[in-house]
GROMACS .gro file of C-alpha atoms in nm:
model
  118
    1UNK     CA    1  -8.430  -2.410  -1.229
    2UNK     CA    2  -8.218  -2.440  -1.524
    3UNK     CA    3  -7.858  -2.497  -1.511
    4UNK     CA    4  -7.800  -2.111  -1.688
    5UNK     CA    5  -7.987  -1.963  -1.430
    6UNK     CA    6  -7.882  -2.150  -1.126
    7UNK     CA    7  -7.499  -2.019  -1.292
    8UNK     CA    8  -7.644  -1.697  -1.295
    9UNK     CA    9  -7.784  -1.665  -0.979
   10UNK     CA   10  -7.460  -1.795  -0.842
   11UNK     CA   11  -7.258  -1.516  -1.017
   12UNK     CA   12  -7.475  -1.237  -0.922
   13UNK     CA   13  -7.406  -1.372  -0.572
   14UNK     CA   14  -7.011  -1.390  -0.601
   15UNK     CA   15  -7.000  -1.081  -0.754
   16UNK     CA   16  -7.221  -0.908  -0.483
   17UNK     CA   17  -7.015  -1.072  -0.197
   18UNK     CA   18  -6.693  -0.909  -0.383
   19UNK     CA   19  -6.882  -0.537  -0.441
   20UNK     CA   20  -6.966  -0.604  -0.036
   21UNK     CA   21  -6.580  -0.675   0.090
   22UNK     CA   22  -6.467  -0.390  -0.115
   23UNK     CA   23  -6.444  -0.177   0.154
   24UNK     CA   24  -6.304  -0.324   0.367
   25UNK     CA   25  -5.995  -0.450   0.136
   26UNK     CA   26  -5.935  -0.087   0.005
   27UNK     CA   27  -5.973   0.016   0.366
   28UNK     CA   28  -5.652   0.202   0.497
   29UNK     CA   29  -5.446  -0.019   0.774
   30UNK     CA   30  -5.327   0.143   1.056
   31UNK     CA   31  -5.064  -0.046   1.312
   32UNK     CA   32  -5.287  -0.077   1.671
   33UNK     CA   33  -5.115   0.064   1.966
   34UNK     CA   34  -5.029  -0.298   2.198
   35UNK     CA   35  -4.824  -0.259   2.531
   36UNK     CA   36  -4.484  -0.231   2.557
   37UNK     CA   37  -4.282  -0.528   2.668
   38UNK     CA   38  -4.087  -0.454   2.939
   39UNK     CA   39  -3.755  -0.479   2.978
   40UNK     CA   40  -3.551  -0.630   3.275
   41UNK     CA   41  -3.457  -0.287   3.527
   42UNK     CA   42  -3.702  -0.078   3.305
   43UNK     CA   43  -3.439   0.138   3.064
   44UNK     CA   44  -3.575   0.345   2.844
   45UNK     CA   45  -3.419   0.597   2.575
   46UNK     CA   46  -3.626   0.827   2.382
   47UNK     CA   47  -3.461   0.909   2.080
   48UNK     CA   48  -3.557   1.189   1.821
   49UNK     CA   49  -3.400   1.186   1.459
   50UNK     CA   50  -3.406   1.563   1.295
   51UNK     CA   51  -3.307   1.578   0.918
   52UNK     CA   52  -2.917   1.656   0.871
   53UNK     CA   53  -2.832   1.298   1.090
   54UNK     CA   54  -2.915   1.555   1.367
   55UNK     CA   55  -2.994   1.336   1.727
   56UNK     CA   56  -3.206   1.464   2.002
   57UNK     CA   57  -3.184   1.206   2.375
   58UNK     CA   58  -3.440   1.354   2.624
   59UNK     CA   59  -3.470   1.635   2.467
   60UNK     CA   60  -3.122   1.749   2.420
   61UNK     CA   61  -2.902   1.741   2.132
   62UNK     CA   62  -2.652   1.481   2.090
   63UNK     CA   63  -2.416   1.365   1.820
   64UNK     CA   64  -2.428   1.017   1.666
   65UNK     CA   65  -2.133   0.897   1.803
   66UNK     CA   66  -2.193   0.988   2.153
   67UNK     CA   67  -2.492   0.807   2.116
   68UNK     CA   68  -2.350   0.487   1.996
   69UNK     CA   69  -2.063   0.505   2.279
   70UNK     CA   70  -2.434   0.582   2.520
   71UNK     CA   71  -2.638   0.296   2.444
   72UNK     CA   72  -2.347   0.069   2.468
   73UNK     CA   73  -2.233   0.155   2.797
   74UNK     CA   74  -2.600   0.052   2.941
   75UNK     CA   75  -2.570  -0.225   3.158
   76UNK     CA   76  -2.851  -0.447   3.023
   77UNK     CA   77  -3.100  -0.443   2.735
   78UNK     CA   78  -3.235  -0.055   2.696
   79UNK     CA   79  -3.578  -0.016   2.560
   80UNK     CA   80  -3.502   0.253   2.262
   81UNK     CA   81  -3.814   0.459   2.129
   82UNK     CA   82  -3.739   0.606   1.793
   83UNK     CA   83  -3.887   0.917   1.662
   84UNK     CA   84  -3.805   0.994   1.323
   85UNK     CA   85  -3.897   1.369   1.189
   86UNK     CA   86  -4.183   1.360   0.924
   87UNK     CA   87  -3.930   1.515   0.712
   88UNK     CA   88  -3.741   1.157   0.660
   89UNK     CA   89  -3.725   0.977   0.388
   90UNK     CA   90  -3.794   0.592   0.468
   91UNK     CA   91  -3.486   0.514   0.351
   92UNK     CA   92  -3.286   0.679   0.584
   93UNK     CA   93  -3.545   0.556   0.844
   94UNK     CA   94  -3.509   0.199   0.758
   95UNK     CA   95  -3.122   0.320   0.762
   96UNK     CA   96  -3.156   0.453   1.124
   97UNK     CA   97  -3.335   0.197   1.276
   98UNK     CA   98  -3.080  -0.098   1.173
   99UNK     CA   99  -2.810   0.090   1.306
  100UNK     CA  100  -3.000   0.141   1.672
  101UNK     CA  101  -3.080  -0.245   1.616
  102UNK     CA  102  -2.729  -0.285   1.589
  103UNK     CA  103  -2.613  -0.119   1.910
  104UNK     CA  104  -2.766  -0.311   2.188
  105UNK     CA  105  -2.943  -0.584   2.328
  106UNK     CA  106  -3.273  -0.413   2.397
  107UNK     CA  107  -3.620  -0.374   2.147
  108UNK     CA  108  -3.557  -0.081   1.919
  109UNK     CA  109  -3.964   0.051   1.944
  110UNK     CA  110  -4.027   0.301   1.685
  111UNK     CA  111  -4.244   0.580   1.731
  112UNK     CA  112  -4.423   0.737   1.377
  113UNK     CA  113  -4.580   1.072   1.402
  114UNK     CA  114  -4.907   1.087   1.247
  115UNK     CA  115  -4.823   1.186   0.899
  116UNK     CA  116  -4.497   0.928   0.850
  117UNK     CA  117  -4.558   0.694   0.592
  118UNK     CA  118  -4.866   0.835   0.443
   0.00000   0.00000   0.00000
């Protein structure tokens, strides 16, 4: 085999092993589901985040303020779940979530609805 073919051959084979891969590089990632940690006494707030910096906390609505003053007043870490509304725009998301961050001790576990961030 000549050295031009033996190049050849070797590029037909890189450039089949790329053509092969390209699926699965263009392929869409999706975060996997993993068990929650934890926390010590087991608190847990579920939190839902409405358009208008309108708060919902099991359900009911609550203002921002009265949910700061809440989530301090825990004794120990609290697990908060985050649910922003597919209406968001990341920005205030990314906004949201630092400011939960910023509030307690505990994990700060957000929660997308299907069609967030798509």
């Amino acid at each position: 085999m000549s050295l031009a073919l033996q190049s050849l051959v070797g590029l037909i084979l890189l450039l089949c092993g790329a053509v092969a891969a390209l699926p699965e590089i263009a392929r869409e990632r999706l975060p996997r589901p993993r068990p929650l940690a934890s926390v010590q006494g087991g608190a847990a707030l579920w939190l839902v985040q409405a358009p208008g910096q309108r708060w919902y906390l099991g359900g009911q609505a609550i203002e921002s303020g009265r949910l700061a003053s809440l989530v301090r007043r825990q004794a120990g870490p609290v697990a908060l779940h985050y649910m922003p509304s597919a209406a968001l725009p990341i920005g205030e998301i990314t906004r949201s979530l630092r400011w939960l961050r910023s509030l307690g001790s505990g994990p700060v576990l957000i929660e997308l609805p299907p069609s967030v961030g798509r």
